[in-house]
Short mmCIF file of C-alpha atoms and ligand atoms in Angstrom, two decimals:
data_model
loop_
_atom_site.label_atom_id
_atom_site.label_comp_id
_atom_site.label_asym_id
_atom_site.label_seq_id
_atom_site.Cartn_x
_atom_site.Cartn_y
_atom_site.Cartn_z
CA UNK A 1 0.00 0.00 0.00
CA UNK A 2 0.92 3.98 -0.19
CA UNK A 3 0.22 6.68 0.54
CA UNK A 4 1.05 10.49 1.27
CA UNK A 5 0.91 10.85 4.97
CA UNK A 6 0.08 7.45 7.36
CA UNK A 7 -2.07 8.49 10.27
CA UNK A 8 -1.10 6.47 13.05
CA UNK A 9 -3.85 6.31 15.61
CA UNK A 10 -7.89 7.54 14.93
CA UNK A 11 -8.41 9.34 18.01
CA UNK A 12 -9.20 13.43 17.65
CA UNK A 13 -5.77 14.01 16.59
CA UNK A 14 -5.74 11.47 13.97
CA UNK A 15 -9.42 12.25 12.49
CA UNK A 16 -8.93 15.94 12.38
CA UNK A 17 -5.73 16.10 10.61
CA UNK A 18 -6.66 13.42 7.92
CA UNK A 19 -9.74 14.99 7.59
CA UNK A 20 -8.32 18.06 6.41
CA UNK A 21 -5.98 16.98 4.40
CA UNK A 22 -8.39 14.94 2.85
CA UNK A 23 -10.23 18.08 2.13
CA UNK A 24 -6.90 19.51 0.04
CA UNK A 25 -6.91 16.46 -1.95
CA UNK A 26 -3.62 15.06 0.26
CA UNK A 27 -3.80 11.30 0.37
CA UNK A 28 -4.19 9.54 3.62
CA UNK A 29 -4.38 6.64 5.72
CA UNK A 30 -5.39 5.88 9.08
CA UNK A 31 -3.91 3.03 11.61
CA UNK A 32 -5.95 2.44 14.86
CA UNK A 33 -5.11 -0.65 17.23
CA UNK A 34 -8.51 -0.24 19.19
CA UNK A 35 -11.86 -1.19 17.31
CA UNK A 36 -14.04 1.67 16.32
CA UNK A 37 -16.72 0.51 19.25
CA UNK A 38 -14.03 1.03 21.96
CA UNK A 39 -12.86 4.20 20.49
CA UNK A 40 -16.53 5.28 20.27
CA UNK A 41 -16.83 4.38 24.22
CA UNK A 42 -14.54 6.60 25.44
CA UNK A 43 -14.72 9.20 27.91
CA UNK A 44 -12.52 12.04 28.02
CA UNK A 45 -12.95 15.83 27.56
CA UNK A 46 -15.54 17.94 27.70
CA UNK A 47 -14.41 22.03 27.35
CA UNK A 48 -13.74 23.26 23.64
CA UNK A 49 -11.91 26.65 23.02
CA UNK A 50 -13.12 28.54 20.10
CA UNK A 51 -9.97 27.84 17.74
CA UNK A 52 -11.10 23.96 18.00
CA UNK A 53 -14.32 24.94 17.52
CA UNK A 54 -13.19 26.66 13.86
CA UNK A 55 -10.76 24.06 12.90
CA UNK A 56 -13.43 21.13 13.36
CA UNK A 57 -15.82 23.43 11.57
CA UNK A 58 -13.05 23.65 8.95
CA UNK A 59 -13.00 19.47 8.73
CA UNK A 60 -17.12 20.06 8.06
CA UNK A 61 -18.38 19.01 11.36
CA UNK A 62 -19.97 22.04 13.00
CA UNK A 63 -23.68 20.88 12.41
CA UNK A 64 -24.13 18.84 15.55
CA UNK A 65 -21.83 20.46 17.56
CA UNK A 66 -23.31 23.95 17.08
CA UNK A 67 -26.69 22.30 17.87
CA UNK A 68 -25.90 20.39 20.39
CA UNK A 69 -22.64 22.29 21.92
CA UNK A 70 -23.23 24.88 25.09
CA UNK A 71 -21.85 27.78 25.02
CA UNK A 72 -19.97 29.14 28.67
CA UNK A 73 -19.69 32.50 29.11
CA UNK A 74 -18.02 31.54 32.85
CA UNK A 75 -17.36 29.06 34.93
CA UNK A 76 -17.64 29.44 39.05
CA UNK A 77 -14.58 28.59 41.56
CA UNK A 78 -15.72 27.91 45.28
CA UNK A 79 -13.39 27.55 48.01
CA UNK A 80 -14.78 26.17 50.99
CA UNK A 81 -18.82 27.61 51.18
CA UNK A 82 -17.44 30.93 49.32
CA UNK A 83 -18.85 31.00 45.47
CA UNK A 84 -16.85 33.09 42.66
CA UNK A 85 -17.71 33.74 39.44
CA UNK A 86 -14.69 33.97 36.52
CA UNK A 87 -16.65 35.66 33.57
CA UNK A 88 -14.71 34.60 31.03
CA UNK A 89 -16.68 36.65 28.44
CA UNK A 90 -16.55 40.13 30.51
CA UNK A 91 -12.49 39.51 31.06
CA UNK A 92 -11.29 38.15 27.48
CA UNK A 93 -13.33 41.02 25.05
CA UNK A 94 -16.08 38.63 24.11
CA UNK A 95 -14.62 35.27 24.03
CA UNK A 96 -16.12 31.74 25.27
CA UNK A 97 -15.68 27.91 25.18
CA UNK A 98 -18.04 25.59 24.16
CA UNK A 99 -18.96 22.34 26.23
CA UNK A 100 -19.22 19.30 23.88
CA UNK A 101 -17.96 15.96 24.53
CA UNK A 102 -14.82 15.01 22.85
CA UNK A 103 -16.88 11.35 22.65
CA UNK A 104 -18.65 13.72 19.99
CA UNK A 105 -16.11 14.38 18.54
CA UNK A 106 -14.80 11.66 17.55
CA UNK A 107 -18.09 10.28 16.32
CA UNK A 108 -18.19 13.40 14.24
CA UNK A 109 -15.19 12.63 12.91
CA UNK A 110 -15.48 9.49 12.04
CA UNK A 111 -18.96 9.74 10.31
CA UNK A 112 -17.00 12.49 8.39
CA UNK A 113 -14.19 10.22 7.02
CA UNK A 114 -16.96 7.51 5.95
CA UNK A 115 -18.81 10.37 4.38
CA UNK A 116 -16.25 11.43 2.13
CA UNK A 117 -14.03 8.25 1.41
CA UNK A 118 -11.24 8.83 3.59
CA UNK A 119 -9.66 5.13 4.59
CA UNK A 120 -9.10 4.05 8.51
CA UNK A 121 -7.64 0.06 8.94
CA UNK A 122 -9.32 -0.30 13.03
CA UNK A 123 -7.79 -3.64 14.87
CA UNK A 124 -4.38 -2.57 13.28
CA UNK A 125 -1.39 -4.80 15.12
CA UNK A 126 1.95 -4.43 16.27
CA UNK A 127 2.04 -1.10 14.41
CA UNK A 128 5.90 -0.10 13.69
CA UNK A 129 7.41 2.96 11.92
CA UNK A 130 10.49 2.30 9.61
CA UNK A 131 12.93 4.52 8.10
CA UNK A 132 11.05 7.74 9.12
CA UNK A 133 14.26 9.62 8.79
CA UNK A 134 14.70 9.08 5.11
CA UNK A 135 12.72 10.72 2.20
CA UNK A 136 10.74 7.03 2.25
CA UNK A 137 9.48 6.24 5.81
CA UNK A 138 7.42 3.19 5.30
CA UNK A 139 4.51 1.52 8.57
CA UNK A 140 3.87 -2.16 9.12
CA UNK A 141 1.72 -4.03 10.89
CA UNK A 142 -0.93 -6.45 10.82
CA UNK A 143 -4.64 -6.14 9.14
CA UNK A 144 -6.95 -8.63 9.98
CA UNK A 145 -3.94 -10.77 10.66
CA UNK A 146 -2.15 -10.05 7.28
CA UNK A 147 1.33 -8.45 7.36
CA UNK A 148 0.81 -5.14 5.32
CA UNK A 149 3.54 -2.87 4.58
CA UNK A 150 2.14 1.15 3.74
CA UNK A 151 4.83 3.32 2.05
CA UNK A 152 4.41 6.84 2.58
CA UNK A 153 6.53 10.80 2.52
CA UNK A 154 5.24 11.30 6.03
CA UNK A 155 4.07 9.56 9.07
CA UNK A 156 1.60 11.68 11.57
CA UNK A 157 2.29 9.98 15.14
CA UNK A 158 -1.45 10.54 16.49
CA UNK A 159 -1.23 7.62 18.87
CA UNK A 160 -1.67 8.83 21.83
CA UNK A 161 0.86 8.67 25.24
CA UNK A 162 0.84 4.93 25.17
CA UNK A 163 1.25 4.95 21.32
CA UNK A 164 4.02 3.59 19.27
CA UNK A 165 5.26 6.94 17.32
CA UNK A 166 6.67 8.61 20.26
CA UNK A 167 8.41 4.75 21.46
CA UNK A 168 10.12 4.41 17.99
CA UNK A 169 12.49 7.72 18.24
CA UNK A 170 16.17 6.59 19.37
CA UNK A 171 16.55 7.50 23.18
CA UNK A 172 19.23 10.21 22.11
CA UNK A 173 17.30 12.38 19.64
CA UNK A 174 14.60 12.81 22.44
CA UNK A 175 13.91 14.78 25.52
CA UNK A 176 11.17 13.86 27.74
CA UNK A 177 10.15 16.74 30.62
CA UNK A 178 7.36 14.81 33.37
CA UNK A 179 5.89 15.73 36.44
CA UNK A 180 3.28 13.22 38.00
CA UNK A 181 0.83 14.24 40.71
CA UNK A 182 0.09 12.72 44.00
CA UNK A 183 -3.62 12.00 43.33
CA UNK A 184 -5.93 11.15 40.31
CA UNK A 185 -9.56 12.18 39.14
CA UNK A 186 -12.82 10.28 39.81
CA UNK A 187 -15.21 10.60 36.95
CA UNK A 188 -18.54 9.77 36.37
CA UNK A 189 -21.40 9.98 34.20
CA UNK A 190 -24.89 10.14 34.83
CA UNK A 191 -27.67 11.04 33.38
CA UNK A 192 -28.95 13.58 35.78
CA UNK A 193 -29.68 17.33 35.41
CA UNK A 194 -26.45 19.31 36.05
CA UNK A 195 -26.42 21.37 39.65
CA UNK A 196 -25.73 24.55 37.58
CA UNK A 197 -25.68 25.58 34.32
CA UNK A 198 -21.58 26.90 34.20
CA UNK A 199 -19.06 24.51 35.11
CA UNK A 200 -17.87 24.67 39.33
CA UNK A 201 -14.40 23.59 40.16
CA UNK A 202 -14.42 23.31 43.96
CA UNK A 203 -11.30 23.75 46.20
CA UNK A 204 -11.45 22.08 49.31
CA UNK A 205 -10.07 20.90 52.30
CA UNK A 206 -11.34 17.46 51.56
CA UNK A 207 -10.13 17.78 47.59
CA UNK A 208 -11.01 18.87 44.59
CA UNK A 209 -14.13 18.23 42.59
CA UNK A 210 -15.29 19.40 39.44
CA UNK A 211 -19.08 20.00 38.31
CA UNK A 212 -19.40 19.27 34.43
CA UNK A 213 -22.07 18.05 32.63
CA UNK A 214 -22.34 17.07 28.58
CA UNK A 215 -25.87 18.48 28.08
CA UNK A 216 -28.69 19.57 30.14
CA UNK A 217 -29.62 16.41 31.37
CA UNK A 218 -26.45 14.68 31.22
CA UNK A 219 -23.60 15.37 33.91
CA UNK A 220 -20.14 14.92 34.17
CA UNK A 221 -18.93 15.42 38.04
CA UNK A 222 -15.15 14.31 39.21
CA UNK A 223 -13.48 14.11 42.77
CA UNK A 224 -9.94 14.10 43.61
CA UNK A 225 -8.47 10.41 44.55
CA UNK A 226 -5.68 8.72 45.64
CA UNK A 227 -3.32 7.88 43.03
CA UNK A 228 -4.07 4.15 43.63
CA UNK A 229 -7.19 4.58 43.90
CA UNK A 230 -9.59 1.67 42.89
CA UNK A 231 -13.22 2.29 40.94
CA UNK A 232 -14.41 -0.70 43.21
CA UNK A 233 -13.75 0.81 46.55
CA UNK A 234 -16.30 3.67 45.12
CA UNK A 235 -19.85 3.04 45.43
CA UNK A 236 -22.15 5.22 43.63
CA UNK A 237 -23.57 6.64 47.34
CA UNK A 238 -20.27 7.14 48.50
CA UNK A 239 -18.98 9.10 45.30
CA UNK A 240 -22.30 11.43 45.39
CA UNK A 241 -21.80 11.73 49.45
CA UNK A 242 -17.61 12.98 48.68
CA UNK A 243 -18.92 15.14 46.18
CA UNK A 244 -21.52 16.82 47.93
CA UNK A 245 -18.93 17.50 50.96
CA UNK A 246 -16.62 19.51 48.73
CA UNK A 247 -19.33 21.99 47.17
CA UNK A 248 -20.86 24.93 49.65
CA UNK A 249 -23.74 23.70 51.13
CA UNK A 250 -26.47 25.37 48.73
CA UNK A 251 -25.18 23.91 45.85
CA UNK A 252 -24.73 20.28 47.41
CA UNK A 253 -28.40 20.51 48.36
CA UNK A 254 -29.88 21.30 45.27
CA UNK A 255 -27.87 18.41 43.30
CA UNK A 256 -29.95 15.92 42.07
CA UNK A 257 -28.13 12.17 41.71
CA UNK A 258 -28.79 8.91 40.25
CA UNK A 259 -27.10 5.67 38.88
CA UNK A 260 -23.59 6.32 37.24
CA UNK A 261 -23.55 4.71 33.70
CA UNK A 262 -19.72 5.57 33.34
CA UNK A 263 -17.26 5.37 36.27
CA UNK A 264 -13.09 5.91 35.98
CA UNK A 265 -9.79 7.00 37.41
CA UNK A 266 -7.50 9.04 35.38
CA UNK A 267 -4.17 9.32 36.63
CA UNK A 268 -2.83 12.95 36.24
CA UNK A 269 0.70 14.16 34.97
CA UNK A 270 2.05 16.63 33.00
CA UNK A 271 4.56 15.84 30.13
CA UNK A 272 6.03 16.97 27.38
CA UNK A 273 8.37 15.86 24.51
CA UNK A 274 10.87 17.64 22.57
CA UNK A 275 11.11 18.00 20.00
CA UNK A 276 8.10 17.04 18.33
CA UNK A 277 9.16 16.37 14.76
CA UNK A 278 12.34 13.54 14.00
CA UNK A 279 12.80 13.60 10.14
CA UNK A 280 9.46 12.92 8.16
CA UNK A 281 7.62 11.51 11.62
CA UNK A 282 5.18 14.48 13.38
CA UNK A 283 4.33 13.83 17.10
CA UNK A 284 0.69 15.30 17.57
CA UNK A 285 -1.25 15.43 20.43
CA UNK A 286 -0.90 13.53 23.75
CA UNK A 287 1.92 11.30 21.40
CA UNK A 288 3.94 14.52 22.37
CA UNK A 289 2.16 15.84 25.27
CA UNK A 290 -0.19 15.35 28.33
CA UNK A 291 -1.75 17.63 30.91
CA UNK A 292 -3.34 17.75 33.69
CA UNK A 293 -7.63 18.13 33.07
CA UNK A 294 -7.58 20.81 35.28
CA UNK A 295 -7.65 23.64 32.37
CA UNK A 296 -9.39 21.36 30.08
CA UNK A 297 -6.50 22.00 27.08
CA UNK A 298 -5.50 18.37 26.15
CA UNK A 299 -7.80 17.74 23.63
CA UNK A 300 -7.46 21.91 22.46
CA UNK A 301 -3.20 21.18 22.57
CA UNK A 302 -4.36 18.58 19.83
CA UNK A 303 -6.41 21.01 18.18
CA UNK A 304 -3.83 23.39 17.79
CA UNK A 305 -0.53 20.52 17.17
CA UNK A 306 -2.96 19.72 14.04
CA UNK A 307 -3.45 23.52 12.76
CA UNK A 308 0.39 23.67 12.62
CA UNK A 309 0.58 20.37 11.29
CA UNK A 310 -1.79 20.86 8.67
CA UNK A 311 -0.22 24.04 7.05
CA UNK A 312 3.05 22.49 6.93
CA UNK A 313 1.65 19.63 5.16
CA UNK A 314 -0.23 21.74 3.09
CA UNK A 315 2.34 24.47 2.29
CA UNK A 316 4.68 21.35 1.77
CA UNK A 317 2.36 19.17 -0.55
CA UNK A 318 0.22 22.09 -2.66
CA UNK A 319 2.70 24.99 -2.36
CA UNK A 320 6.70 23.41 -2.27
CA UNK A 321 7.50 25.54 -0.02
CA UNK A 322 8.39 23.43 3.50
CA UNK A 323 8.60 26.81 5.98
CA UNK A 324 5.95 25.80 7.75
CA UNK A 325 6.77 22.23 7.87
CA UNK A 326 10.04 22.59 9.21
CA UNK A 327 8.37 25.35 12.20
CA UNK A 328 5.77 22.84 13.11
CA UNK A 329 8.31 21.52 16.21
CA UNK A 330 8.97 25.15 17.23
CA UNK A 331 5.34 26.57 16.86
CA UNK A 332 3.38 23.82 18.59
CA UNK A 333 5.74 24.12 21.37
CA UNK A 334 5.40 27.29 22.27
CA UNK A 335 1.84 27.02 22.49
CA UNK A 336 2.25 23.74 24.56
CA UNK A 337 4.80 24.75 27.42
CA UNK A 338 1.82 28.07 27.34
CA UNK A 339 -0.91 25.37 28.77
CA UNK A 340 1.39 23.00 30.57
CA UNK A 341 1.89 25.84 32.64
CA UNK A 342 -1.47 26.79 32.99
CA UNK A 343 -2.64 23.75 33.59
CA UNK A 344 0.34 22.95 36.02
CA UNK A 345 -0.85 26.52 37.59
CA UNK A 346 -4.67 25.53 38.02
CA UNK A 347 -4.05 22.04 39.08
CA UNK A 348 -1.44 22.68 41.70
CA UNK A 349 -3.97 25.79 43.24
CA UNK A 350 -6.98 23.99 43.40
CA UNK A 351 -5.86 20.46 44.84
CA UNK A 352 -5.17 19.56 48.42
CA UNK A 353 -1.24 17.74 47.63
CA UNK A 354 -1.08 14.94 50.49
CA UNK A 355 2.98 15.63 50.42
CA UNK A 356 2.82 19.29 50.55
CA UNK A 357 4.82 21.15 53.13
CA UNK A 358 2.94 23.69 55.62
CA UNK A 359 4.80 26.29 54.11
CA UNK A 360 3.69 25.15 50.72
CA UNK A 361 0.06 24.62 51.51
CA UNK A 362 -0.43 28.64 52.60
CA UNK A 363 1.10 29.34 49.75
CA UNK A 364 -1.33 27.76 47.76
CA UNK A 365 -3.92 29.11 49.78
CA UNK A 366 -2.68 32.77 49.25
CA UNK A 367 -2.20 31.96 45.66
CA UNK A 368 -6.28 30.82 45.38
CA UNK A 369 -6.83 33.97 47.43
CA UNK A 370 -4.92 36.78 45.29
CA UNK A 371 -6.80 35.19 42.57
CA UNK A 372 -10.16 35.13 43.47
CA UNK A 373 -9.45 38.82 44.49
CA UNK A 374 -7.92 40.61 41.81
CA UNK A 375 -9.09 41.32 38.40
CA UNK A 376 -5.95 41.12 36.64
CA UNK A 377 -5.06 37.66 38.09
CA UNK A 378 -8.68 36.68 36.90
CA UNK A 379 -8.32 37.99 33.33
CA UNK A 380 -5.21 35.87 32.99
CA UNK A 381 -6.76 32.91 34.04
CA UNK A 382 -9.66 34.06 31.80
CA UNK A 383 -6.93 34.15 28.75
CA UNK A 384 -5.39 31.11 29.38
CA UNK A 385 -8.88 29.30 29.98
CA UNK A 386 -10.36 30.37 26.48
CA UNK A 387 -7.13 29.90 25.25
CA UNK A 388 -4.48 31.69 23.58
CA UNK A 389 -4.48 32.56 20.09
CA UNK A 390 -2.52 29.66 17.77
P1 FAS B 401 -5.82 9.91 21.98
O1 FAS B 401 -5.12 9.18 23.09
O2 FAS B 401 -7.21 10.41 22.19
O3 FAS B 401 -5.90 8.98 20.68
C1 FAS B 401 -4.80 8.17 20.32
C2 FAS B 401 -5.35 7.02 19.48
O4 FAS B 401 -4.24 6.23 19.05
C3 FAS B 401 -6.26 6.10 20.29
O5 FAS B 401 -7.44 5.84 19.58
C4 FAS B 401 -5.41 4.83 20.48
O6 FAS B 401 -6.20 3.67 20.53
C5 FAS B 401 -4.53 4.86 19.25
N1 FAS B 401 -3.27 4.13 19.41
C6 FAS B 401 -2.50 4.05 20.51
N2 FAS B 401 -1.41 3.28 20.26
C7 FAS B 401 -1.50 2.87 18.95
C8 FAS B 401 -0.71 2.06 18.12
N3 FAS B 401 0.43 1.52 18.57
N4 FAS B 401 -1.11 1.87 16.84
C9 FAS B 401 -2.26 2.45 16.37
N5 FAS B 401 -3.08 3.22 17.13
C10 FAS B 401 -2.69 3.42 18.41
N6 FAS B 401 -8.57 16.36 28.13
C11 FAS B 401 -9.35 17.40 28.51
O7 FAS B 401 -9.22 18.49 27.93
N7 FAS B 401 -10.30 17.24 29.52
C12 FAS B 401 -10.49 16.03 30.15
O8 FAS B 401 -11.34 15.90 31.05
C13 FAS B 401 -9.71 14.92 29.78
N8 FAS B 401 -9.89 13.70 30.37
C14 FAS B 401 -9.09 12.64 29.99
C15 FAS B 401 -9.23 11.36 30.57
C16 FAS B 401 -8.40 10.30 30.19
C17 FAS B 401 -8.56 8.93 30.84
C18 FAS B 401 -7.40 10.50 29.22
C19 FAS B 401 -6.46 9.37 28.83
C20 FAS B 401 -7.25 11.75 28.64
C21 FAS B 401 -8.10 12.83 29.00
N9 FAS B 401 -7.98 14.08 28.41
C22 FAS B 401 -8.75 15.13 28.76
C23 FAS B 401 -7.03 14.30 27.38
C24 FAS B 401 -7.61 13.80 26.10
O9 FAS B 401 -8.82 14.46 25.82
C25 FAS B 401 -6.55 13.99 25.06
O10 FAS B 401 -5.98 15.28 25.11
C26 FAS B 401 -7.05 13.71 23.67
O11 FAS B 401 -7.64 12.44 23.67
C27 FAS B 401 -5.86 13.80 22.72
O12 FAS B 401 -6.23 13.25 21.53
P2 FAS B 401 -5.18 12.39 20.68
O13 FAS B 401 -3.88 13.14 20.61
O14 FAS B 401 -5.88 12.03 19.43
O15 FAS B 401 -4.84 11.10 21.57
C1 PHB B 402 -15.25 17.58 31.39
O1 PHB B 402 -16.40 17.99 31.23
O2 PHB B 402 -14.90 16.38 31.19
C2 PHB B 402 -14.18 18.54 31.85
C3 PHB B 402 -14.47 19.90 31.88
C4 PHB B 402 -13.49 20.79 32.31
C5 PHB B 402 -12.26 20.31 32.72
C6 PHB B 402 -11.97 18.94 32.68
C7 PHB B 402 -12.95 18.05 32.24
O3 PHB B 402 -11.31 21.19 33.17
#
């Protein structure tokens, strides 16, 4: 087989990119090593920034997402019984983020590339990138349990942290930057009205929690865990009875619960790797980079690896000219180390750290405090939240 640019991996990363260079008339193919039902099932993020929201427009899937998608104008911090609104709108000049399920998506996505012919091998084995720093990288691996070999000019590494892109770069031509935090998120899903119609994230002295939702009668609610934390040690009752502990008493009240249909523990770190191009192999997405959910920017840090992807691909295949191409490593980065350290910022102020010293924990507390108090520290948050511009 051959083609221009092998996709490896169909998650949002994947699906966007081919999309759109489907859309220029650039060949491409997709690996995936998970079957389309269990990439379907997943549960992941739920906050869009506008710039996503354009480039997925863009790949021709704004119709759902513009009917179904809430727009958030804010979002409300409490700490302790106090309740603060960040209006994101009033501080950024008019901007917001849109809350639509990256489960969505992906189903978008991948109703797009059926719609318009664009090819994605699901079940693909023991994936494995050859010779990607030649002019003639070439992918193997097994389809339907036949050895196929797919010669292509470029390889997009869309495969996620666990993937096989990121694995395949020689030990010396990489540098890996990781910080991995003391605790891990509780999610659920339920299909119960959400307490409030903006999103609350709730510092406590019990932990964090975070009041989501995915439409008006879906919600999407999280508590801080243990890192070793087991989803069988958490009943239903006792997840609703945690949650309702870290939210100021009026809000806990009014929440209305029910059965969880999704339950799971995400472990949180941040990472990055540099650089994020090796020859004719891309790293997009969490294959080069993961952050905490705190600032809700993983799945936007995908959104934006692809834009700069994309128009070096572009310039490179419709224009000859490979500025943009050879930038992509230097571009996306600078937008990523932006939200690591956001998210780093927002995680490390709104969770209780089990290790933290005294000294460390006032600080923290101060740091929550300033914020909730001035305007300019609000407006930065603000910036960061709806995120920067690409
Ligand atoms: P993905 O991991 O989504 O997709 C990679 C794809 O590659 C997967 O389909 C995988 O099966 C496939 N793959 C892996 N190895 C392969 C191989 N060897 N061969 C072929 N295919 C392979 N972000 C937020 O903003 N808010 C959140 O609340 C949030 N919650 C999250 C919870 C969890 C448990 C996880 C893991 C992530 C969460 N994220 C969240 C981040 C998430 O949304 C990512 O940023 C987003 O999925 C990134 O998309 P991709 O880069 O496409 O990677
Ligand atoms: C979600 O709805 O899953 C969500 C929202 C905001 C975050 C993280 C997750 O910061």
């Amino acid at each position: 087989m051959t083609t221009q640019v092998c996709i490896i991996g169909a998650g949002p990363s994947g699906l966007l990119l081919g999309q759109l260079l489907h859309d220029i008339g650039v060949e491409t193919l997709i690996l995936e090593r998970a079957s389309l039902d269990h990439v379907l099932s997943r549960v992941r993020a739920g906050v869009l920034e506008q710039g996503t929201m354009r480039m997925l427009v863009t790949a021709g899937i704004g119709g759902r997402m513009h009917a179904q998608g809430l727009v958030h104008e804010g979002f409300a911090i409490t700490r302790d019984d106090d309740i603060h609104r960040i209006d994101l709108t009033g501080l950024t000049g008019g901007k917001w983020v849109t809350v639509y399920g990256q489960t969505e998506v992906t189903r978008d996505l991948v109703d797009r590339r059926a719609e318009t012919g664009g090819v994605t091998h699901y079940e693909a084995d023991g994936v494995a990138l050859h010779e990607f720093d030649s002019v003639k990288p070439y992918v193997t691996c097994r389809i339907g349990g036949e050895e196929v070999r797919i010669d292509c000019r470029f390889i997009a590494g869309c495969d996620g942290f666990h993937g096989a892109s990121r694995r395949s770069v020689p030990e010396d031509a990489i540098r890996t930057f990781e910080k991995v935090y003391p605790f891990g998120w509780l999610g659920i899903l339920s299909d119960v009205p959400p307490v409030s119609h903006e999103l609350i994230y709730a510092s406590h002295s019990r932990g964090f929690a975070l009041c989501s939702m995915r439409s008006r009668s879906r919600s999407r609610y999280y508590i801080q865990c243990n890192a070793g934390d087991s989803i069988d040690a958490w009943s239903d009752d006792r997840f609703w009875t945690e949650l309702r502990r870290r939210l100021p008493p009026g809000i806990a009240e009014s929440m209305v619960t029910g059965p969880s249909f999704e339950k799971s523990i995400a472990p949180l770190r941040s990472f990055v790797a540099e650089p994020m191009r090796f020859g004719n192999l891309f790293l997009v997405g969490d294959a080069a980079h993961i952050v905490p959910p705190t600032g809700a920017k993983g799945l936007n840090l995908a959104a934006s690896d692809v834009h700069y992807l994309f128009e070096g691909l572009r310039g490179h295949f419709l224009e000859r000219d490979n500025h943009l191409l050879d930038t992509y490593s230097s571009r996306a980065l600078d937008r990523v180390w932006k939200a690591v350290r956001f998210s780093w910022w927002m995680t490390t102020m709104l969770h209780r750290f089990p290790d933290q010293s005294p000294f460390e924990a006032r600080i923290m507390e101060s740091e929550l405090a300033y914020t909730l108090g001035s305007e300019a520290a609000q407006t930065a948050l603000a910036e960061n939240y709806v995120g920067l511009p690409y």
